[in-house]
PDB file of C-alpha atoms and ligand atoms in Angstrom:
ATOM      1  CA  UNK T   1     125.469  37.781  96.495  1.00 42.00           C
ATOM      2  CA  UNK T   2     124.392  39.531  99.644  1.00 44.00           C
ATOM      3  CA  UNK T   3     124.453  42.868  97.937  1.00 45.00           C
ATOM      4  CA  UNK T   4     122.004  41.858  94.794  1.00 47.00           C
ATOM      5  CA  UNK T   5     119.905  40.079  97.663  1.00 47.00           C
ATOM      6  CA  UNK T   6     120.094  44.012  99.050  1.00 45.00           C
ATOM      7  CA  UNK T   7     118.713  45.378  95.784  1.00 49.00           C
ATOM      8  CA  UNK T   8     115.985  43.130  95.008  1.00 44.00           C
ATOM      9  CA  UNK T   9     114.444  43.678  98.906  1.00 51.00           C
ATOM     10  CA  UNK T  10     114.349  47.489  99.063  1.00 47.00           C
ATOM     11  CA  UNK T  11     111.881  48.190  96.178  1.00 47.00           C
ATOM     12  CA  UNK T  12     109.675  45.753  98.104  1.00 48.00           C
ATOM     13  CA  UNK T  13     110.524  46.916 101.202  1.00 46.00           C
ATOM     14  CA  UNK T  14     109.203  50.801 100.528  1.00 47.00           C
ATOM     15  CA  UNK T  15     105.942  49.144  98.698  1.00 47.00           C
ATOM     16  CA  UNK T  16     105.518  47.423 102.169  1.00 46.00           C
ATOM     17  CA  UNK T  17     106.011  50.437 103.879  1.00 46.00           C
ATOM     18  CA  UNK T  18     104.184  52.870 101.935  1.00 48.00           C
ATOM     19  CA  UNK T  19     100.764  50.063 101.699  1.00 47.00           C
ATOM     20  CA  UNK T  20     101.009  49.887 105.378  1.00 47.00           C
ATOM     21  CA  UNK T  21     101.108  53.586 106.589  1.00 46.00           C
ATOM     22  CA  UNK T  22      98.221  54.851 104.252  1.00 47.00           C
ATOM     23  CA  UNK T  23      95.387  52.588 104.924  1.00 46.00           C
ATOM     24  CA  UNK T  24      96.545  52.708 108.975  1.00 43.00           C
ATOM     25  CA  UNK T  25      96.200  56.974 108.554  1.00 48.00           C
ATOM     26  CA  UNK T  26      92.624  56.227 106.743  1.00 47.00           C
ATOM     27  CA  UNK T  27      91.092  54.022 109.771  1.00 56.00           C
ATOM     28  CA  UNK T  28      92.328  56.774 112.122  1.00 65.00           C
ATOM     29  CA  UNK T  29      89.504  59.105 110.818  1.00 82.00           C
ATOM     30  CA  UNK T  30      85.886  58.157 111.918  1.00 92.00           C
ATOM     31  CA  UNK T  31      82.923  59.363 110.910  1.00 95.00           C
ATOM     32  CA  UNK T  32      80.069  59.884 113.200  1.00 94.00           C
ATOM     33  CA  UNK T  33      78.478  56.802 114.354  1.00 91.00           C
ATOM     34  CA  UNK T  34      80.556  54.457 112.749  1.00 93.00           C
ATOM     35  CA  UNK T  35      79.571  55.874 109.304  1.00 95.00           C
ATOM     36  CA  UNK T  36      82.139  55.111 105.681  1.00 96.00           C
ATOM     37  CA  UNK T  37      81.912  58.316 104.372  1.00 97.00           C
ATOM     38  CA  UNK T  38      80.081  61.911 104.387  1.00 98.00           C
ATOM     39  CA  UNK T  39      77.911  63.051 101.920  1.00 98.00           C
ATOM     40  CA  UNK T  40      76.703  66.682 101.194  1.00 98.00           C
ATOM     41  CA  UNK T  41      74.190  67.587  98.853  1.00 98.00           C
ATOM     42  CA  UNK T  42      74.461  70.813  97.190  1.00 98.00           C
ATOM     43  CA  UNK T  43      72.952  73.419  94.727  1.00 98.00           C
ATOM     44  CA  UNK T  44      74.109  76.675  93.524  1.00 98.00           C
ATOM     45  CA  UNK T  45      72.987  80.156  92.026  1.00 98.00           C
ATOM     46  CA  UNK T  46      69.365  80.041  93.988  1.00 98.00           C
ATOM     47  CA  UNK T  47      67.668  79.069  91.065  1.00 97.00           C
ATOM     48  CA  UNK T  48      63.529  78.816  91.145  1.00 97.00           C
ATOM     49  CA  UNK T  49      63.304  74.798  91.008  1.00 97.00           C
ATOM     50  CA  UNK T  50      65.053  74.557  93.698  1.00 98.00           C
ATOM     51  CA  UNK T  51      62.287  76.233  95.831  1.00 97.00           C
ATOM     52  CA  UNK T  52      59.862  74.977  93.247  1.00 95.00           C
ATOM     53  CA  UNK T  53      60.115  70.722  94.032  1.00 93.00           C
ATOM     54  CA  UNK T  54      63.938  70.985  95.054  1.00 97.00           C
ATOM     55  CA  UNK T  55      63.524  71.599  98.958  1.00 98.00           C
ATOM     56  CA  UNK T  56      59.684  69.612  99.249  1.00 97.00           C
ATOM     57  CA  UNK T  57      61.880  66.368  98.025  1.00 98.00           C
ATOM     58  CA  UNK T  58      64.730  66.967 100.093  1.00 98.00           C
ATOM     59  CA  UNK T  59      61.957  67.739 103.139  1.00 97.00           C
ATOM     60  CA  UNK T  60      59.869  64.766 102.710  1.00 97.00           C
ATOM     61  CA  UNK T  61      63.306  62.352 103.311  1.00 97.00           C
ATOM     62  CA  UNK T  62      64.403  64.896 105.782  1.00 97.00           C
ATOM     63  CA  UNK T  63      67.658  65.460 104.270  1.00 98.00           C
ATOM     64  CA  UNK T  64      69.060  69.301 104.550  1.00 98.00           C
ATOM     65  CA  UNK T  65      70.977  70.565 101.850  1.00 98.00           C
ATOM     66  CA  UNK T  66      73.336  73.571 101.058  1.00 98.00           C
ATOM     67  CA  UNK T  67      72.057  76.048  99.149  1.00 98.00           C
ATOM     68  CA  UNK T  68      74.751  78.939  97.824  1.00 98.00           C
ATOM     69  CA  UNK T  69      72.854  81.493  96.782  1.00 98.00           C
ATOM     70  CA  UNK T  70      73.209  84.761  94.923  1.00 98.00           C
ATOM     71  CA  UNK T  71      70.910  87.267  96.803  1.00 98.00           C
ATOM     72  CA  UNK T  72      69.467  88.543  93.471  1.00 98.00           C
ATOM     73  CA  UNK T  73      67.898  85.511  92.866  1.00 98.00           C
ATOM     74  CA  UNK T  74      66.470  85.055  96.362  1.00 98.00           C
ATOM     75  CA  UNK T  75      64.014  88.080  95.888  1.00 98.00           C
ATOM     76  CA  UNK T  76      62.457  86.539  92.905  1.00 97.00           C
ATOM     77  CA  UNK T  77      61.105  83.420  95.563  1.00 97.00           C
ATOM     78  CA  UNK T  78      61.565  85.252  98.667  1.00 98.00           C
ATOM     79  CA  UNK T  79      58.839  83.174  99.925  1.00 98.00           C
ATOM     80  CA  UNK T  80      60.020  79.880  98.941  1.00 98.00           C
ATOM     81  CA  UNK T  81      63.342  80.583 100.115  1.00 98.00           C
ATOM     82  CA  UNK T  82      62.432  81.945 103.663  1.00 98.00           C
ATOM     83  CA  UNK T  83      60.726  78.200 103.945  1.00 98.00           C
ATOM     84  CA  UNK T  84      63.701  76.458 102.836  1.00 98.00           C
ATOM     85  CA  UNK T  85      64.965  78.247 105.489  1.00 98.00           C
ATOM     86  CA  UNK T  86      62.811  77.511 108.062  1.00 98.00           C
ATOM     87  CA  UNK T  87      62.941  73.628 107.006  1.00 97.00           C
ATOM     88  CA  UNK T  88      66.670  73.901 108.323  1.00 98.00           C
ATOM     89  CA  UNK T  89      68.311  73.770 104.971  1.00 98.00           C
ATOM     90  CA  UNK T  90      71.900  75.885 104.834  1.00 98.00           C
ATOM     91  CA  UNK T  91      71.916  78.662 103.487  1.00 98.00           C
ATOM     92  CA  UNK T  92      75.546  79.608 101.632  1.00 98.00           C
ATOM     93  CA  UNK T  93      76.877  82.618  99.702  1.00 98.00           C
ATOM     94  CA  UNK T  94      77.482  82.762  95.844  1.00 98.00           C
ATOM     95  CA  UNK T  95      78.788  86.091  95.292  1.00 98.00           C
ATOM     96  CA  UNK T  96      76.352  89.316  94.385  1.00 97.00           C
ATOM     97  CA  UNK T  97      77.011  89.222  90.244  1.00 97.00           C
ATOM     98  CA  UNK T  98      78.514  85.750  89.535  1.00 98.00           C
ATOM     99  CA  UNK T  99      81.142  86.846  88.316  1.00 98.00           C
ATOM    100  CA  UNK T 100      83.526  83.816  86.055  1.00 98.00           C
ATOM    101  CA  UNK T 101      85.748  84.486  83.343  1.00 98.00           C
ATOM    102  CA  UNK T 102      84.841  86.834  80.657  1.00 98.00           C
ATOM    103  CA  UNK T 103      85.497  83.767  78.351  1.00 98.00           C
ATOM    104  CA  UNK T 104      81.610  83.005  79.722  1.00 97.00           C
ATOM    105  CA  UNK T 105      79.901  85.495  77.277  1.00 97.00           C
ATOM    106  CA  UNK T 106      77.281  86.339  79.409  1.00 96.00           C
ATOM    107  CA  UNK T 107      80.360  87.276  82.543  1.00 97.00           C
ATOM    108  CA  UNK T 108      82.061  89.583  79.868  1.00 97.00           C
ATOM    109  CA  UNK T 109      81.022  92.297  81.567  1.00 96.00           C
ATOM    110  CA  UNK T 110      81.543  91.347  85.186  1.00 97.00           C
ATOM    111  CA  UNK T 111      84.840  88.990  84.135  1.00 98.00           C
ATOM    112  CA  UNK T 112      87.347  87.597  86.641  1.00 98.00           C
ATOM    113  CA  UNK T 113      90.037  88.521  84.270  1.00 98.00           C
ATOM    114  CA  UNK T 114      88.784  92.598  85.299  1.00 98.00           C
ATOM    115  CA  UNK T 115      88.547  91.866  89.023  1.00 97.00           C
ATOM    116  CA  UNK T 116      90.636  93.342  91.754  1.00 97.00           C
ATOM    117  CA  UNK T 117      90.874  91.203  95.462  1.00 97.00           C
ATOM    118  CA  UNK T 118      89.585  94.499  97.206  1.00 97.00           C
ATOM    119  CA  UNK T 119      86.243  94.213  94.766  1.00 97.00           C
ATOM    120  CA  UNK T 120      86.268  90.765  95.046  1.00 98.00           C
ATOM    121  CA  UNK T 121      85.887  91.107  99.198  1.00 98.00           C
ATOM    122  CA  UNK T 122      83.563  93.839  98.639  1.00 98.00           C
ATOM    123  CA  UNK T 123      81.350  91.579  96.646  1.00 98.00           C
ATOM    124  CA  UNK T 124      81.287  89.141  99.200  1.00 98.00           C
ATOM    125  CA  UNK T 125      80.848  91.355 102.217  1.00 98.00           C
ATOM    126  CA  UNK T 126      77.633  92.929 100.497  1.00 98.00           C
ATOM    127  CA  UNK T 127      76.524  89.426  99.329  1.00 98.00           C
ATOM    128  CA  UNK T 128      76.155  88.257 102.859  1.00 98.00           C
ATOM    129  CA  UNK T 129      74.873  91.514 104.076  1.00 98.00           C
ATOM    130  CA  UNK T 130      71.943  91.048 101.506  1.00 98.00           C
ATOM    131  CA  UNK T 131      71.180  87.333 102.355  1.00 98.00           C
ATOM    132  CA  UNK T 132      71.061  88.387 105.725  1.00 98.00           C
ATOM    133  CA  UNK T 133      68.513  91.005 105.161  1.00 98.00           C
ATOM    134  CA  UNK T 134      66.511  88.721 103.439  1.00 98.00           C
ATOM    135  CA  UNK T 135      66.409  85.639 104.960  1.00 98.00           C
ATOM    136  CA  UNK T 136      67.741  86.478 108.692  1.00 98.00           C
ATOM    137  CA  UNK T 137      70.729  84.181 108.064  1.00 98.00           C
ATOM    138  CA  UNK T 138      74.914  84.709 108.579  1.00 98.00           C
ATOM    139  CA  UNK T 139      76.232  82.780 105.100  1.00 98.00           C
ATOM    140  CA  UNK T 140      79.388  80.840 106.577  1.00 98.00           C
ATOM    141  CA  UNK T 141      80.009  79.111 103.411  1.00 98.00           C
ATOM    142  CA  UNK T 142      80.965  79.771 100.359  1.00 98.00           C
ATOM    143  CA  UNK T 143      80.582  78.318  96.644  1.00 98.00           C
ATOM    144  CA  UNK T 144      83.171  79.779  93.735  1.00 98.00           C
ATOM    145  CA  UNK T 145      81.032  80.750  90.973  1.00 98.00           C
ATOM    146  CA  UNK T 146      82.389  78.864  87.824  1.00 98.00           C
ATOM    147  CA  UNK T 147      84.564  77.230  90.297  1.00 98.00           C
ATOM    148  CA  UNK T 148      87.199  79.789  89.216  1.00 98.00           C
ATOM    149  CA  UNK T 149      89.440  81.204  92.296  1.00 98.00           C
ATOM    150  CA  UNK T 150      91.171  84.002  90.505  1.00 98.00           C
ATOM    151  CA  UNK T 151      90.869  87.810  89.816  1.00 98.00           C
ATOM    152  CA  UNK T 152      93.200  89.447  87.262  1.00 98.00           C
ATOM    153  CA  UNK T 153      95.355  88.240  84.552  1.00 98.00           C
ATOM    154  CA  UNK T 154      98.808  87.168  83.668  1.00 98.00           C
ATOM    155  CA  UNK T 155     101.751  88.380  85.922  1.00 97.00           C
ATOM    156  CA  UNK T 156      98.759  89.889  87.876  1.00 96.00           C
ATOM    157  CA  UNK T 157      96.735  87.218  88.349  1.00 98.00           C
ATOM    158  CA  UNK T 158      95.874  86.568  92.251  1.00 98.00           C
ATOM    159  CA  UNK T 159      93.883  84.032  94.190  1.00 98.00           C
ATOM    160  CA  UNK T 160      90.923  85.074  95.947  1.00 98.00           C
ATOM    161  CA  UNK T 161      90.874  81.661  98.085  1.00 98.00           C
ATOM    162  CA  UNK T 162      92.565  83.756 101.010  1.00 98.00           C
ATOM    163  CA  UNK T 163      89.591  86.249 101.040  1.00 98.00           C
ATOM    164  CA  UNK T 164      87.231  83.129 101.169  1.00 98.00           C
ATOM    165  CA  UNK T 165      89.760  81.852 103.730  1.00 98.00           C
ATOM    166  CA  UNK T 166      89.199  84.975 105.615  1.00 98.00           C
ATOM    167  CA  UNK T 167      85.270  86.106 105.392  1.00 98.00           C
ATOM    168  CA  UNK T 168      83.760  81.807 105.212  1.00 98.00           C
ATOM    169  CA  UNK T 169      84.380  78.846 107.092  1.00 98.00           C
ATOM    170  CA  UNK T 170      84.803  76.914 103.552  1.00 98.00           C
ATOM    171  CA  UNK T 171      84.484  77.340 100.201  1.00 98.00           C
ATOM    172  CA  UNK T 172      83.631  74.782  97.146  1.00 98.00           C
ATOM    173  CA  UNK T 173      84.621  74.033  93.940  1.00 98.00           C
ATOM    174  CA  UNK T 174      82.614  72.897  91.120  1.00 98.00           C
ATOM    175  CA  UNK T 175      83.703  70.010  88.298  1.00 97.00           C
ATOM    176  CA  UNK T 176      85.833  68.831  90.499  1.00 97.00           C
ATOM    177  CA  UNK T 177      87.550  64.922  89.752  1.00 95.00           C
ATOM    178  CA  UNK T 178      87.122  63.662  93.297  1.00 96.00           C
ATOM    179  CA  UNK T 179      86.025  63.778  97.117  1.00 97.00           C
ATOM    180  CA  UNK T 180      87.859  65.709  99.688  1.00 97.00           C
ATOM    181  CA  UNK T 181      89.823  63.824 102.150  1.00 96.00           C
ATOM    182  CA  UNK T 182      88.593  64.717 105.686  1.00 95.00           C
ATOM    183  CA  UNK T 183      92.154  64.374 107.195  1.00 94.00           C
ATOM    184  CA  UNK T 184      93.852  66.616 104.429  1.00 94.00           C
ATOM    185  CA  UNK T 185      91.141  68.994 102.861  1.00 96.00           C
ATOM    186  CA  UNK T 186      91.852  72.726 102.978  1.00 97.00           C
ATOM    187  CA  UNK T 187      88.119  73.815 103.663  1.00 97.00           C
ATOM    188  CA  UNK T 188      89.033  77.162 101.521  1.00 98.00           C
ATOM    189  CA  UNK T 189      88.877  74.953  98.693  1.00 98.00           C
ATOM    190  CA  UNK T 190      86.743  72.016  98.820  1.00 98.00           C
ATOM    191  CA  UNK T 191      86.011  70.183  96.169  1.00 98.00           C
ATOM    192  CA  UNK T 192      82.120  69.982  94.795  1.00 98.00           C
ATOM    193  CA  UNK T 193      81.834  66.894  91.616  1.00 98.00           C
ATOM    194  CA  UNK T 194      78.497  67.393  89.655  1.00 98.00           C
ATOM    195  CA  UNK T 195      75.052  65.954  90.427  1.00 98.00           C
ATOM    196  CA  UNK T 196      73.813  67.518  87.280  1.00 98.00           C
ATOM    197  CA  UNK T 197      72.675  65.124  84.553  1.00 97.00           C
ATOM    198  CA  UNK T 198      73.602  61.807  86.187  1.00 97.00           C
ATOM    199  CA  UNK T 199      71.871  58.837  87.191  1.00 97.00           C
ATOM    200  CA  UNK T 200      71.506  57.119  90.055  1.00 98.00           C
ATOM    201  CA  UNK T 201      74.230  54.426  89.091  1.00 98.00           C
ATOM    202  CA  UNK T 202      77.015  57.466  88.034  1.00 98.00           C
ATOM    203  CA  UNK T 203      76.398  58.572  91.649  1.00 98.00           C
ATOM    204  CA  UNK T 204      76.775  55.371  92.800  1.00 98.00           C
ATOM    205  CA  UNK T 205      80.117  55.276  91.199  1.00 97.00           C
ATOM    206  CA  UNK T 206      80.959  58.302  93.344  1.00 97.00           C
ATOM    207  CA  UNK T 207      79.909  57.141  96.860  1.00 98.00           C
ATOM    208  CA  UNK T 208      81.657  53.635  96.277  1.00 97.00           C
ATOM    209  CA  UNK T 209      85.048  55.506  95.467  1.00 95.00           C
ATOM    210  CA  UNK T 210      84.043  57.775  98.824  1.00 96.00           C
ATOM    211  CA  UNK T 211      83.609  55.058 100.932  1.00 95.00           C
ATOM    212  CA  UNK T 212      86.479  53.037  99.841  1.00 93.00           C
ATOM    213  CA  UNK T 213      88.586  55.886 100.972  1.00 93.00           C
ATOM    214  CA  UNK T 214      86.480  57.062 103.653  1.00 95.00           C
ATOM    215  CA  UNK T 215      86.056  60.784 102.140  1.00 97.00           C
ATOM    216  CA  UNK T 216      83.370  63.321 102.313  1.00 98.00           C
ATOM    217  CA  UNK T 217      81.629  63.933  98.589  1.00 98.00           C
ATOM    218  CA  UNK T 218      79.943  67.045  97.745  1.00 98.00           C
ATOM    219  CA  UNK T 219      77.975  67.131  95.525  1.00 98.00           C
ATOM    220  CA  UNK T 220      77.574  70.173  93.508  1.00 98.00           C
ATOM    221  CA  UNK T 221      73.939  71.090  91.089  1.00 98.00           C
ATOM    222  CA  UNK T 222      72.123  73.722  89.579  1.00 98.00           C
ATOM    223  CA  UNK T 223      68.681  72.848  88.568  1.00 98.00           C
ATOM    224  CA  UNK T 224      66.472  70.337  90.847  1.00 98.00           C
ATOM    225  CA  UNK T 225      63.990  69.629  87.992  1.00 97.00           C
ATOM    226  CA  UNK T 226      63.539  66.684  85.757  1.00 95.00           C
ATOM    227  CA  UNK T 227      64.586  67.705  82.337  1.00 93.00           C
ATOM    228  CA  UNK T 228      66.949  70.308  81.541  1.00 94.00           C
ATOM    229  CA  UNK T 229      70.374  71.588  81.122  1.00 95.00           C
ATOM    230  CA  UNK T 230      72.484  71.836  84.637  1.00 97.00           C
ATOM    231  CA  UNK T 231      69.748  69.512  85.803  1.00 98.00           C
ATOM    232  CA  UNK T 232      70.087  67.177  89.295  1.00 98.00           C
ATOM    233  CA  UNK T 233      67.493  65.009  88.814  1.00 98.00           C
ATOM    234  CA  UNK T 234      64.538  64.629  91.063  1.00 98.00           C
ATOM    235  CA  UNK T 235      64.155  60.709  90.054  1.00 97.00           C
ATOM    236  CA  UNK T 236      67.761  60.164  90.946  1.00 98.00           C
ATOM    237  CA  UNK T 237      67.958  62.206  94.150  1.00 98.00           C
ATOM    238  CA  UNK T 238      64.590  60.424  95.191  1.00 98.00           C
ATOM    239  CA  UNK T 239      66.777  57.210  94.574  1.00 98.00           C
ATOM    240  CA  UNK T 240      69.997  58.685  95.943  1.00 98.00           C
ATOM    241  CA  UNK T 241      68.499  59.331  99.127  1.00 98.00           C
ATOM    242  CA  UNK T 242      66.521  56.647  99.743  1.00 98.00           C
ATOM    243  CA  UNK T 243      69.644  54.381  99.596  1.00 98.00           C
ATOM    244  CA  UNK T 244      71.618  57.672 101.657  1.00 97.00           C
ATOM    245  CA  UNK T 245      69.242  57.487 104.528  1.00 96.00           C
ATOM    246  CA  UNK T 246      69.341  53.413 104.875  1.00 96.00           C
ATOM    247  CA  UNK T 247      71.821  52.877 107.748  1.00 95.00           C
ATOM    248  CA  UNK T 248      72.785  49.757 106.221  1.00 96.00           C
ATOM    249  CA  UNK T 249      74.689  51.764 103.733  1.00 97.00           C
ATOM    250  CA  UNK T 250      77.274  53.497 106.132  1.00 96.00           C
ATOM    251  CA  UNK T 251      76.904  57.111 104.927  1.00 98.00           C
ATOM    252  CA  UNK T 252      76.312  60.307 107.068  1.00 98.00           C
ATOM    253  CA  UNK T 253      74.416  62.858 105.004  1.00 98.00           C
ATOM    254  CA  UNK T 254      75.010  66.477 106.304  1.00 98.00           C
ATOM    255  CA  UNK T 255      74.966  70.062 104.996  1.00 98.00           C
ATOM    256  CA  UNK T 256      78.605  71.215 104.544  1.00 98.00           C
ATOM    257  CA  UNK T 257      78.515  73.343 107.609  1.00 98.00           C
ATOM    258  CA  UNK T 258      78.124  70.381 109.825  1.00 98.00           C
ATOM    259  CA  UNK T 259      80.732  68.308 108.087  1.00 98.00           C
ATOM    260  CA  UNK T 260      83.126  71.466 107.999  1.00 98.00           C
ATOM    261  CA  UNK T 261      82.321  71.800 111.913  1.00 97.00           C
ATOM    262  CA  UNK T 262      82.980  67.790 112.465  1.00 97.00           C
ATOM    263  CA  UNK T 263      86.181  68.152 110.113  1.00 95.00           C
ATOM    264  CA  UNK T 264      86.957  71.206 112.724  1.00 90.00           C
ATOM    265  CA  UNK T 265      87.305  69.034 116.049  1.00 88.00           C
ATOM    266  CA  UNK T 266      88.957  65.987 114.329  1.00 81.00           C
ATOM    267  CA  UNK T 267      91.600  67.648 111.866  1.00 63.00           C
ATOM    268  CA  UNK T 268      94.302  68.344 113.467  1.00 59.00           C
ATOM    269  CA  UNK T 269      95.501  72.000 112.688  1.00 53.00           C
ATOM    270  CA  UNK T 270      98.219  73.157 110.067  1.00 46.00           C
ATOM    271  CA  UNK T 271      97.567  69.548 108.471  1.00 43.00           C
TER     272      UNK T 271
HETATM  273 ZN1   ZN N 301      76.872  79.421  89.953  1.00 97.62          ZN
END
């Protein structure tokens, strides 16, 4: 009798255990000022509308955003994006070519798949040298074209997260399925889930799962326009951060370097 009592308790002793040690480990992290969660907004490739209507909507709600950028695309708006600058938006590298997997047809001819790690960290060196001749500015941060973290193929396929590891202070995914967890993230690979072509209420989805969990979501788009493929909305990021700035609504929005920098004096190292 004793020993079936024995069997039947353990299950429910471990679900006992295990429910109380993982919301105790989420309380321990706080946000600044009492905030639920962190919230980055960011937008990739240095695209025209982004300089175009992207950065005046951001400015009039004085929100700053991350912008990775490939330096290419820079020159076409120098102007715009040397006042982007000077608004106090962040400023992030996005490799010289874009180079993704030569599935992409148009990256056939700068594929991942052809890479090498030493071309790769060439790429990126020269990348930040140019953004820095353009815009005055030392790109910490970095966003993985495609999202893809690989040169080569097969047997010789290699990560390139160590040379982002090495050269950036983070680096961000793209189409990724949720929000990093400030007490566990590797900032060499955060994760970035898409702004483009949602409404308001899909990104409300987003922050609610965020703030249950007290994680930081980064948000990851291309255009900042109204219509469009790879399009963030500018009628749902007007609504986005109206309810973002309303303290009532517990978040902390903050370019990733500032997040990355709070994440720095609160995670505990090797975690
Ligand atoms: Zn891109």
């Amino acid at each position: 009798m004793y020993k079936r009592n024995y069997r039947l308790a353990l299950p429910t002793l471990l679900f006992i255990a295990s429910s109380l040690t993982v919301p105790a480990q989420d309380k321990t992290f706080a946000w600044p000022e009492g905030k639920q969660m962190a919230l980055s907004l960011t937008f990739d490739d240095g695209r025209y509308s982004q300089v175009e209507g992207g950065t005046a909507l951001l400015d009039e709600f004085g929100t700053k955003a991350t912008f990775y950028v490939v330096p290419s695309a820079v020159e076409q708006r120098l102007e715009g994006w040397k006042k982007a600058v000077a608004s106090g938006h962040e400023i992030g590298n996005h490799s010289l070519n874009h180079p993704c997997s030569g599935n992409f047809p148009w990256a056939r001819q700068k594929a991942l798949e052809n890479y090498t790690t030493k071309q790769m960290k060439e790429e990126l060196a020269e990348a930040n040298k140019r953004i820095q001749q353009l815009l005055g500015v030392n790109a910490k941060h970095f966003a993985y074209p495609c999202g893809q973290k690989f040169v080569g193929r097969g047997k010789d396929t290699k990560s390139y997260v160590p040379i982002v590891a090495e050269l950036f202070q983070s680096g961000r995914g793209w189409l990724d399925e949720g929000p990093n967890d400030p007490q566990f993230c590797d900032p060499a690979q955060l994760t970035g889930m898409e702004s483009d072509g949602k409404d308001f209420d899909e990104i409300l989805v987003l922050i609610n799962q965020a703030k249950t969990n007290h994680q930081w979501l980064v948000l990851a788009g291309h255009e900042m326009a109204e219509n469009g493929n790879q399009t963030t909305r500018l009628s749902m990021l007007r609504q986005l951060l109206a309810y973002a700035k309303d303290p009532a609504n517990g978040i902390w929005i903050a370019p990733v370097g500032d997040v990355v920098k709070y994440l720095g004096q609160k995670q505990p190292a090797n975690k």
